[in-house]
């Protein structure tokens, strides 16, 4: 099954630090297919909905302030096992626990500045994609590399 989709978002610090290209490149070079991407300044309401499961956490207000501090790059990536593989490519929530070679392990230090988001399950990926993208914004195309990535 190569049609699994995940929601990956470059956070405001990733944008400010000029890491958009390098993060996109890692998913491209792995062989995953970009379905949608935008550069946008999200509302507080959207961010509170996105992080609704963390509402009771003490860091929730600072998390929302951080995510509101500048534009972000929400993306949908597609391919075999992309939810789990995307999480591995991001690394651990705490960058200090992230291995070198992962995005957080290579580019960040503090948990509150960990530069990217990735869905933690197929179910939450579907919810997050629906929250951030309209159905009409999700492209349908076949990558010309498909046969060279999948056997
Ligand atoms: P993720 O799925 O790896 O992004 O981690 P979570 O869903 O648990 O948390 C969402 C985001 O909240 C993380 O990526 C961090 O930016 C932030 N966060 C999580 N835990 C903490 C914490 O203990 N302190 C602070 N300051 N931020 C946190
Ligand atoms: Mg999470």
mmCIF file with all atom_site columns, C-alpha atoms and ligand atoms in Angstrom:
data_model
loop_
_atom_site.group_PDB
_atom_site.id
_atom_site.type_symbol
_atom_site.label_atom_id
_atom_site.label_alt_id
_atom_site.label_comp_id
_atom_site.label_asym_id
_atom_site.label_entity_id
_atom_site.label_seq_id
_atom_site.pdbx_PDB_ins_code
_atom_site.Cartn_x
_atom_site.Cartn_y
_atom_site.Cartn_z
_atom_site.occupancy
_atom_site.B_iso_or_equiv
_atom_site.pdbx_formal_charge
_atom_site.auth_seq_id
_atom_site.auth_comp_id
_atom_site.auth_asym_id
_atom_site.auth_atom_id
_atom_site.pdbx_PDB_model_num
ATOM   1   C  CA  . UNK A 1 1   ? 0.000   0.000  0.000   1.00 0.00 ? 1   UNK A CA  1
ATOM   2   C  CA  . UNK A 1 2   ? 1.795   3.152  -1.180  1.00 0.00 ? 2   UNK A CA  1
ATOM   3   C  CA  . UNK A 1 3   ? -1.118  5.593  -0.836  1.00 0.00 ? 3   UNK A CA  1
ATOM   4   C  CA  . UNK A 1 4   ? -0.738  6.226  2.909   1.00 0.00 ? 4   UNK A CA  1
ATOM   5   C  CA  . UNK A 1 5   ? -0.578  9.915  3.717   1.00 0.00 ? 5   UNK A CA  1
ATOM   6   C  CA  . UNK A 1 6   ? 0.888   11.946 6.552   1.00 0.00 ? 6   UNK A CA  1
ATOM   7   C  CA  . UNK A 1 7   ? 0.753   15.561 7.641   1.00 0.00 ? 7   UNK A CA  1
ATOM   8   C  CA  . UNK A 1 8   ? 4.160   17.200 8.090   1.00 0.00 ? 8   UNK A CA  1
ATOM   9   C  CA  . UNK A 1 9   ? 4.510   20.847 9.091   1.00 0.00 ? 9   UNK A CA  1
ATOM   10  C  CA  . UNK A 1 10  ? 7.589   23.035 9.255   1.00 0.00 ? 10  UNK A CA  1
ATOM   11  C  CA  . UNK A 1 11  ? 7.113   25.211 12.354  1.00 0.00 ? 11  UNK A CA  1
ATOM   12  C  CA  . UNK A 1 12  ? 7.932   28.956 12.571  1.00 0.00 ? 12  UNK A CA  1
ATOM   13  C  CA  . UNK A 1 13  ? 11.504  28.307 13.771  1.00 0.00 ? 13  UNK A CA  1
ATOM   14  C  CA  . UNK A 1 14  ? 12.135  25.989 10.821  1.00 0.00 ? 14  UNK A CA  1
ATOM   15  C  CA  . UNK A 1 15  ? 10.964  28.736 8.465   1.00 0.00 ? 15  UNK A CA  1
ATOM   16  C  CA  . UNK A 1 16  ? 12.948  31.484 10.242  1.00 0.00 ? 16  UNK A CA  1
ATOM   17  C  CA  . UNK A 1 17  ? 16.103  29.391 10.217  1.00 0.00 ? 17  UNK A CA  1
ATOM   18  C  CA  . UNK A 1 18  ? 15.881  28.759 6.481   1.00 0.00 ? 18  UNK A CA  1
ATOM   19  C  CA  . UNK A 1 19  ? 15.356  24.998 6.781   1.00 0.00 ? 19  UNK A CA  1
ATOM   20  C  CA  . UNK A 1 20  ? 12.310  24.652 4.497   1.00 0.00 ? 20  UNK A CA  1
ATOM   21  C  CA  . UNK A 1 21  ? 14.298  23.423 1.503   1.00 0.00 ? 21  UNK A CA  1
ATOM   22  C  CA  . UNK A 1 22  ? 16.352  20.903 3.461   1.00 0.00 ? 22  UNK A CA  1
ATOM   23  C  CA  . UNK A 1 23  ? 13.306  19.413 5.192   1.00 0.00 ? 23  UNK A CA  1
ATOM   24  C  CA  . UNK A 1 24  ? 11.365  19.118 1.926   1.00 0.00 ? 24  UNK A CA  1
ATOM   25  C  CA  . UNK A 1 25  ? 14.437  17.597 0.294   1.00 0.00 ? 25  UNK A CA  1
ATOM   26  C  CA  . UNK A 1 26  ? 14.646  14.790 2.859   1.00 0.00 ? 26  UNK A CA  1
ATOM   27  C  CA  . UNK A 1 27  ? 11.128  13.604 2.054   1.00 0.00 ? 27  UNK A CA  1
ATOM   28  C  CA  . UNK A 1 28  ? 11.702  13.973 -1.696  1.00 0.00 ? 28  UNK A CA  1
ATOM   29  C  CA  . UNK A 1 29  ? 14.981  12.102 -1.693  1.00 0.00 ? 29  UNK A CA  1
ATOM   30  C  CA  . UNK A 1 30  ? 13.529  9.273  0.413   1.00 0.00 ? 30  UNK A CA  1
ATOM   31  C  CA  . UNK A 1 31  ? 11.068  8.728  -2.434  1.00 0.00 ? 31  UNK A CA  1
ATOM   32  C  CA  . UNK A 1 32  ? 7.894   10.127 -0.904  1.00 0.00 ? 32  UNK A CA  1
ATOM   33  C  CA  . UNK A 1 33  ? 5.438   12.072 -3.053  1.00 0.00 ? 33  UNK A CA  1
ATOM   34  C  CA  . UNK A 1 34  ? 4.319   15.610 -2.228  1.00 0.00 ? 34  UNK A CA  1
ATOM   35  C  CA  . UNK A 1 35  ? 0.526   15.885 -2.383  1.00 0.00 ? 35  UNK A CA  1
ATOM   36  C  CA  . UNK A 1 36  ? 0.065   19.426 -1.078  1.00 0.00 ? 36  UNK A CA  1
ATOM   37  C  CA  . UNK A 1 37  ? 2.009   22.246 0.558   1.00 0.00 ? 37  UNK A CA  1
ATOM   38  C  CA  . UNK A 1 38  ? 1.348   25.840 1.564   1.00 0.00 ? 38  UNK A CA  1
ATOM   39  C  CA  . UNK A 1 39  ? 3.054   28.785 3.236   1.00 0.00 ? 39  UNK A CA  1
ATOM   40  C  CA  . UNK A 1 40  ? 0.625   30.247 5.718   1.00 0.00 ? 40  UNK A CA  1
ATOM   41  C  CA  . UNK A 1 41  ? 0.118   32.158 8.949   1.00 0.00 ? 41  UNK A CA  1
ATOM   42  C  CA  . UNK A 1 42  ? -2.339  29.986 10.921  1.00 0.00 ? 42  UNK A CA  1
ATOM   43  C  CA  . UNK A 1 43  ? -4.979  31.397 13.285  1.00 0.00 ? 43  UNK A CA  1
ATOM   44  C  CA  . UNK A 1 44  ? -4.976  30.730 17.021  1.00 0.00 ? 44  UNK A CA  1
ATOM   45  C  CA  . UNK A 1 45  ? -8.214  28.760 16.605  1.00 0.00 ? 45  UNK A CA  1
ATOM   46  C  CA  . UNK A 1 46  ? -6.650  26.442 14.025  1.00 0.00 ? 46  UNK A CA  1
ATOM   47  C  CA  . UNK A 1 47  ? -3.580  25.832 16.203  1.00 0.00 ? 47  UNK A CA  1
ATOM   48  C  CA  . UNK A 1 48  ? -5.682  25.160 19.311  1.00 0.00 ? 48  UNK A CA  1
ATOM   49  C  CA  . UNK A 1 49  ? -7.680  22.612 17.325  1.00 0.00 ? 49  UNK A CA  1
ATOM   50  C  CA  . UNK A 1 50  ? -4.504  21.055 15.901  1.00 0.00 ? 50  UNK A CA  1
ATOM   51  C  CA  . UNK A 1 51  ? -3.046  20.631 19.407  1.00 0.00 ? 51  UNK A CA  1
ATOM   52  C  CA  . UNK A 1 52  ? -6.404  19.997 21.163  1.00 0.00 ? 52  UNK A CA  1
ATOM   53  C  CA  . UNK A 1 53  ? -5.093  16.808 22.832  1.00 0.00 ? 53  UNK A CA  1
ATOM   54  C  CA  . UNK A 1 54  ? -2.431  18.881 24.666  1.00 0.00 ? 54  UNK A CA  1
ATOM   55  C  CA  . UNK A 1 55  ? -4.840  21.498 26.035  1.00 0.00 ? 55  UNK A CA  1
ATOM   56  C  CA  . UNK A 1 56  ? -4.339  20.426 29.665  1.00 0.00 ? 56  UNK A CA  1
ATOM   57  C  CA  . UNK A 1 57  ? -0.525  20.574 29.492  1.00 0.00 ? 57  UNK A CA  1
ATOM   58  C  CA  . UNK A 1 58  ? 1.292   23.385 31.279  1.00 0.00 ? 58  UNK A CA  1
ATOM   59  C  CA  . UNK A 1 59  ? 3.279   24.197 28.134  1.00 0.00 ? 59  UNK A CA  1
ATOM   60  C  CA  . UNK A 1 60  ? 0.125   24.593 25.998  1.00 0.00 ? 60  UNK A CA  1
ATOM   61  C  CA  . UNK A 1 61  ? 0.028   28.456 26.086  1.00 0.00 ? 61  UNK A CA  1
ATOM   62  C  CA  . UNK A 1 62  ? 3.719   28.719 25.185  1.00 0.00 ? 62  UNK A CA  1
ATOM   63  C  CA  . UNK A 1 63  ? 3.270   26.078 22.460  1.00 0.00 ? 63  UNK A CA  1
ATOM   64  C  CA  . UNK A 1 64  ? 0.446   28.120 20.887  1.00 0.00 ? 64  UNK A CA  1
ATOM   65  C  CA  . UNK A 1 65  ? 2.466   31.364 21.180  1.00 0.00 ? 65  UNK A CA  1
ATOM   66  C  CA  . UNK A 1 66  ? 5.448   29.649 19.512  1.00 0.00 ? 66  UNK A CA  1
ATOM   67  C  CA  . UNK A 1 67  ? 3.305   28.282 16.698  1.00 0.00 ? 67  UNK A CA  1
ATOM   68  C  CA  . UNK A 1 68  ? 1.682   31.713 16.199  1.00 0.00 ? 68  UNK A CA  1
ATOM   69  C  CA  . UNK A 1 69  ? 5.023   33.507 16.002  1.00 0.00 ? 69  UNK A CA  1
ATOM   70  C  CA  . UNK A 1 70  ? 5.383   33.303 12.219  1.00 0.00 ? 70  UNK A CA  1
ATOM   71  C  CA  . UNK A 1 71  ? 4.413   31.485 9.044   1.00 0.00 ? 71  UNK A CA  1
ATOM   72  C  CA  . UNK A 1 72  ? 4.493   27.702 8.816   1.00 0.00 ? 72  UNK A CA  1
ATOM   73  C  CA  . UNK A 1 73  ? 4.688   25.192 5.963   1.00 0.00 ? 73  UNK A CA  1
ATOM   74  C  CA  . UNK A 1 74  ? 1.976   22.514 6.231   1.00 0.00 ? 74  UNK A CA  1
ATOM   75  C  CA  . UNK A 1 75  ? 2.452   19.609 3.832   1.00 0.00 ? 75  UNK A CA  1
ATOM   76  C  CA  . UNK A 1 76  ? 0.890   16.301 2.869   1.00 0.00 ? 76  UNK A CA  1
ATOM   77  C  CA  . UNK A 1 77  ? 3.301   13.512 1.897   1.00 0.00 ? 77  UNK A CA  1
ATOM   78  C  CA  . UNK A 1 78  ? 2.292   10.140 0.446   1.00 0.00 ? 78  UNK A CA  1
ATOM   79  C  CA  . UNK A 1 79  ? 3.916   6.735  0.223   1.00 0.00 ? 79  UNK A CA  1
ATOM   80  C  CA  . UNK A 1 80  ? 4.408   3.339  1.827   1.00 0.00 ? 80  UNK A CA  1
ATOM   81  C  CA  . UNK A 1 81  ? 4.499   3.507  5.661   1.00 0.00 ? 81  UNK A CA  1
ATOM   82  C  CA  . UNK A 1 82  ? 4.925   7.309  5.463   1.00 0.00 ? 82  UNK A CA  1
ATOM   83  C  CA  . UNK A 1 83  ? 3.323   8.047  8.864   1.00 0.00 ? 83  UNK A CA  1
ATOM   84  C  CA  . UNK A 1 84  ? 5.790   5.925  10.831  1.00 0.00 ? 84  UNK A CA  1
ATOM   85  C  CA  . UNK A 1 85  ? 8.739   6.667  8.563   1.00 0.00 ? 85  UNK A CA  1
ATOM   86  C  CA  . UNK A 1 86  ? 7.969   10.400 8.742   1.00 0.00 ? 86  UNK A CA  1
ATOM   87  C  CA  . UNK A 1 87  ? 8.085   10.291 12.545  1.00 0.00 ? 87  UNK A CA  1
ATOM   88  C  CA  . UNK A 1 88  ? 11.431  8.484  12.378  1.00 0.00 ? 88  UNK A CA  1
ATOM   89  C  CA  . UNK A 1 89  ? 12.778  11.039 9.921   1.00 0.00 ? 89  UNK A CA  1
ATOM   90  C  CA  . UNK A 1 90  ? 11.721  13.825 12.334  1.00 0.00 ? 90  UNK A CA  1
ATOM   91  C  CA  . UNK A 1 91  ? 13.293  12.177 15.397  1.00 0.00 ? 91  UNK A CA  1
ATOM   92  C  CA  . UNK A 1 92  ? 12.076  12.338 19.002  1.00 0.00 ? 92  UNK A CA  1
ATOM   93  C  CA  . UNK A 1 93  ? 9.869   15.131 20.389  1.00 0.00 ? 93  UNK A CA  1
ATOM   94  C  CA  . UNK A 1 94  ? 12.866  16.215 22.493  1.00 0.00 ? 94  UNK A CA  1
ATOM   95  C  CA  . UNK A 1 95  ? 15.698  17.028 20.068  1.00 0.00 ? 95  UNK A CA  1
ATOM   96  C  CA  . UNK A 1 96  ? 18.269  16.058 22.722  1.00 0.00 ? 96  UNK A CA  1
ATOM   97  C  CA  . UNK A 1 97  ? 16.928  12.487 22.508  1.00 0.00 ? 97  UNK A CA  1
ATOM   98  C  CA  . UNK A 1 98  ? 16.976  12.527 18.700  1.00 0.00 ? 98  UNK A CA  1
ATOM   99  C  CA  . UNK A 1 99  ? 19.651  10.658 16.795  1.00 0.00 ? 99  UNK A CA  1
ATOM   100 C  CA  . UNK A 1 100 ? 21.966  12.478 14.389  1.00 0.00 ? 100 UNK A CA  1
ATOM   101 C  CA  . UNK A 1 101 ? 20.547  11.873 10.925  1.00 0.00 ? 101 UNK A CA  1
ATOM   102 C  CA  . UNK A 1 102 ? 17.036  12.797 12.027  1.00 0.00 ? 102 UNK A CA  1
ATOM   103 C  CA  . UNK A 1 103 ? 15.720  16.275 11.250  1.00 0.00 ? 103 UNK A CA  1
ATOM   104 C  CA  . UNK A 1 104 ? 15.385  17.322 14.893  1.00 0.00 ? 104 UNK A CA  1
ATOM   105 C  CA  . UNK A 1 105 ? 18.653  15.582 15.785  1.00 0.00 ? 105 UNK A CA  1
ATOM   106 C  CA  . UNK A 1 106 ? 20.501  17.465 13.074  1.00 0.00 ? 106 UNK A CA  1
ATOM   107 C  CA  . UNK A 1 107 ? 18.892  20.903 13.307  1.00 0.00 ? 107 UNK A CA  1
ATOM   108 C  CA  . UNK A 1 108 ? 17.520  21.586 16.805  1.00 0.00 ? 108 UNK A CA  1
ATOM   109 C  CA  . UNK A 1 109 ? 18.209  21.527 20.557  1.00 0.00 ? 109 UNK A CA  1
ATOM   110 C  CA  . UNK A 1 110 ? 15.186  22.603 22.667  1.00 0.00 ? 110 UNK A CA  1
ATOM   111 C  CA  . UNK A 1 111 ? 11.833  20.748 22.812  1.00 0.00 ? 111 UNK A CA  1
ATOM   112 C  CA  . UNK A 1 112 ? 9.982   24.059 22.443  1.00 0.00 ? 112 UNK A CA  1
ATOM   113 C  CA  . UNK A 1 113 ? 11.922  24.814 19.234  1.00 0.00 ? 113 UNK A CA  1
ATOM   114 C  CA  . UNK A 1 114 ? 11.890  21.438 17.516  1.00 0.00 ? 114 UNK A CA  1
ATOM   115 C  CA  . UNK A 1 115 ? 11.224  22.869 14.000  1.00 0.00 ? 115 UNK A CA  1
ATOM   116 C  CA  . UNK A 1 116 ? 8.745   20.343 12.626  1.00 0.00 ? 116 UNK A CA  1
ATOM   117 C  CA  . UNK A 1 117 ? 5.532   18.430 13.249  1.00 0.00 ? 117 UNK A CA  1
ATOM   118 C  CA  . UNK A 1 118 ? 4.556   14.978 12.005  1.00 0.00 ? 118 UNK A CA  1
ATOM   119 C  CA  . UNK A 1 119 ? 1.351   12.980 12.493  1.00 0.00 ? 119 UNK A CA  1
ATOM   120 C  CA  . UNK A 1 120 ? 1.677   10.201 15.084  1.00 0.00 ? 120 UNK A CA  1
ATOM   121 C  CA  . UNK A 1 121 ? -0.815  7.736  13.497  1.00 0.00 ? 121 UNK A CA  1
ATOM   122 C  CA  . UNK A 1 122 ? -2.737  7.133  10.288  1.00 0.00 ? 122 UNK A CA  1
ATOM   123 C  CA  . UNK A 1 123 ? -5.881  8.248  12.104  1.00 0.00 ? 123 UNK A CA  1
ATOM   124 C  CA  . UNK A 1 124 ? -4.435  11.560 13.308  1.00 0.00 ? 124 UNK A CA  1
ATOM   125 C  CA  . UNK A 1 125 ? -2.872  12.109 9.856   1.00 0.00 ? 125 UNK A CA  1
ATOM   126 C  CA  . UNK A 1 126 ? -6.343  11.952 8.295   1.00 0.00 ? 126 UNK A CA  1
ATOM   127 C  CA  . UNK A 1 127 ? -7.724  14.394 10.883  1.00 0.00 ? 127 UNK A CA  1
ATOM   128 C  CA  . UNK A 1 128 ? -4.806  16.811 10.498  1.00 0.00 ? 128 UNK A CA  1
ATOM   129 C  CA  . UNK A 1 129 ? -4.911  16.742 6.689   1.00 0.00 ? 129 UNK A CA  1
ATOM   130 C  CA  . UNK A 1 130 ? -8.649  17.527 6.803   1.00 0.00 ? 130 UNK A CA  1
ATOM   131 C  CA  . UNK A 1 131 ? -8.017  20.328 9.310   1.00 0.00 ? 131 UNK A CA  1
ATOM   132 C  CA  . UNK A 1 132 ? -5.293  22.075 7.290   1.00 0.00 ? 132 UNK A CA  1
ATOM   133 C  CA  . UNK A 1 133 ? -6.312  21.360 3.684   1.00 0.00 ? 133 UNK A CA  1
ATOM   134 C  CA  . UNK A 1 134 ? -9.476  21.491 1.605   1.00 0.00 ? 134 UNK A CA  1
ATOM   135 C  CA  . UNK A 1 135 ? -10.166 18.377 -0.442  1.00 0.00 ? 135 UNK A CA  1
ATOM   136 C  CA  . UNK A 1 136 ? -9.596  20.436 -3.629  1.00 0.00 ? 136 UNK A CA  1
ATOM   137 C  CA  . UNK A 1 137 ? -6.087  21.388 -2.447  1.00 0.00 ? 137 UNK A CA  1
ATOM   138 C  CA  . UNK A 1 138 ? -4.988  17.733 -2.425  1.00 0.00 ? 138 UNK A CA  1
ATOM   139 C  CA  . UNK A 1 139 ? -3.416  17.000 -5.808  1.00 0.00 ? 139 UNK A CA  1
ATOM   140 C  CA  . UNK A 1 140 ? -3.766  13.767 -7.709  1.00 0.00 ? 140 UNK A CA  1
ATOM   141 C  CA  . UNK A 1 141 ? -0.708  12.950 -9.762  1.00 0.00 ? 141 UNK A CA  1
ATOM   142 C  CA  . UNK A 1 142 ? 1.612   10.042 -10.464 1.00 0.00 ? 142 UNK A CA  1
ATOM   143 C  CA  . UNK A 1 143 ? 5.287   10.620 -9.902  1.00 0.00 ? 143 UNK A CA  1
ATOM   144 C  CA  . UNK A 1 144 ? 7.416   9.560  -12.882 1.00 0.00 ? 144 UNK A CA  1
ATOM   145 C  CA  . UNK A 1 145 ? 9.829   7.981  -10.379 1.00 0.00 ? 145 UNK A CA  1
ATOM   146 C  CA  . UNK A 1 146 ? 7.169   5.633  -8.948  1.00 0.00 ? 146 UNK A CA  1
ATOM   147 C  CA  . UNK A 1 147 ? 8.476   2.469  -10.663 1.00 0.00 ? 147 UNK A CA  1
ATOM   148 C  CA  . UNK A 1 148 ? 12.035  3.306  -9.591  1.00 0.00 ? 148 UNK A CA  1
ATOM   149 C  CA  . UNK A 1 149 ? 11.085  3.722  -5.932  1.00 0.00 ? 149 UNK A CA  1
ATOM   150 C  CA  . UNK A 1 150 ? 8.663   0.774  -5.582  1.00 0.00 ? 150 UNK A CA  1
ATOM   151 C  CA  . UNK A 1 151 ? 9.183   -2.747 -6.935  1.00 0.00 ? 151 UNK A CA  1
HETATM 152 P  P1  . LIG B 2 .   ? 5.355   15.588 18.762  1.00 0.00 ? 1   LIG B P1  1
HETATM 153 O  O1  . LIG B 2 .   ? 4.214   14.757 18.246  1.00 0.00 ? 1   LIG B O1  1
HETATM 154 O  O2  . LIG B 2 .   ? 6.677   14.873 18.713  1.00 0.00 ? 1   LIG B O2  1
HETATM 155 O  O3  . LIG B 2 .   ? 5.444   16.952 18.092  1.00 0.00 ? 1   LIG B O3  1
HETATM 156 O  O4  . LIG B 2 .   ? 5.098   15.844 20.326  1.00 0.00 ? 1   LIG B O4  1
HETATM 157 P  P2  . LIG B 2 .   ? 3.719   16.124 21.128  1.00 0.00 ? 1   LIG B P2  1
HETATM 158 O  O5  . LIG B 2 .   ? 2.536   15.874 20.275  1.00 0.00 ? 1   LIG B O5  1
HETATM 159 O  O6  . LIG B 2 .   ? 3.825   15.407 22.417  1.00 0.00 ? 1   LIG B O6  1
HETATM 160 O  O7  . LIG B 2 .   ? 3.829   17.692 21.461  1.00 0.00 ? 1   LIG B O7  1
HETATM 161 C  C1  . LIG B 2 .   ? 3.571   18.644 20.459  1.00 0.00 ? 1   LIG B C1  1
HETATM 162 C  C2  . LIG B 2 .   ? 4.615   19.726 20.548  1.00 0.00 ? 1   LIG B C2  1
HETATM 163 O  O8  . LIG B 2 .   ? 4.507   20.386 21.811  1.00 0.00 ? 1   LIG B O8  1
HETATM 164 C  C3  . LIG B 2 .   ? 6.065   19.245 20.494  1.00 0.00 ? 1   LIG B C3  1
HETATM 165 O  O9  . LIG B 2 .   ? 6.541   19.040 19.188  1.00 0.00 ? 1   LIG B O9  1
HETATM 166 C  C4  . LIG B 2 .   ? 6.785   20.379 21.180  1.00 0.00 ? 1   LIG B C4  1
HETATM 167 O  O10 . LIG B 2 .   ? 6.974   21.490 20.292  1.00 0.00 ? 1   LIG B O10 1
HETATM 168 C  C5  . LIG B 2 .   ? 5.784   20.784 22.257  1.00 0.00 ? 1   LIG B C5  1
HETATM 169 N  N1  . LIG B 2 .   ? 6.069   20.100 23.516  1.00 0.00 ? 1   LIG B N1  1
HETATM 170 C  C6  . LIG B 2 .   ? 5.829   18.803 23.836  1.00 0.00 ? 1   LIG B C6  1
HETATM 171 N  N2  . LIG B 2 .   ? 6.227   18.522 25.083  1.00 0.00 ? 1   LIG B N2  1
HETATM 172 C  C7  . LIG B 2 .   ? 6.732   19.689 25.578  1.00 0.00 ? 1   LIG B C7  1
HETATM 173 C  C8  . LIG B 2 .   ? 7.317   20.064 26.830  1.00 0.00 ? 1   LIG B C8  1
HETATM 174 O  O11 . LIG B 2 .   ? 7.445   19.255 27.752  1.00 0.00 ? 1   LIG B O11 1
HETATM 175 N  N3  . LIG B 2 .   ? 7.736   21.361 26.940  1.00 0.00 ? 1   LIG B N3  1
HETATM 176 C  C9  . LIG B 2 .   ? 7.598   22.273 25.942  1.00 0.00 ? 1   LIG B C9  1
HETATM 177 N  N4  . LIG B 2 .   ? 8.028   23.525 26.122  1.00 0.00 ? 1   LIG B N4  1
HETATM 178 N  N5  . LIG B 2 .   ? 7.055   21.953 24.742  1.00 0.00 ? 1   LIG B N5  1
HETATM 179 C  C10 . LIG B 2 .   ? 6.640   20.684 24.569  1.00 0.00 ? 1   LIG B C10 1
HETATM 180 MG MG1 . LIG B 2 .   ? 2.163   15.028 18.433  1.00 0.00 ? 2   LIG B MG1 1
#
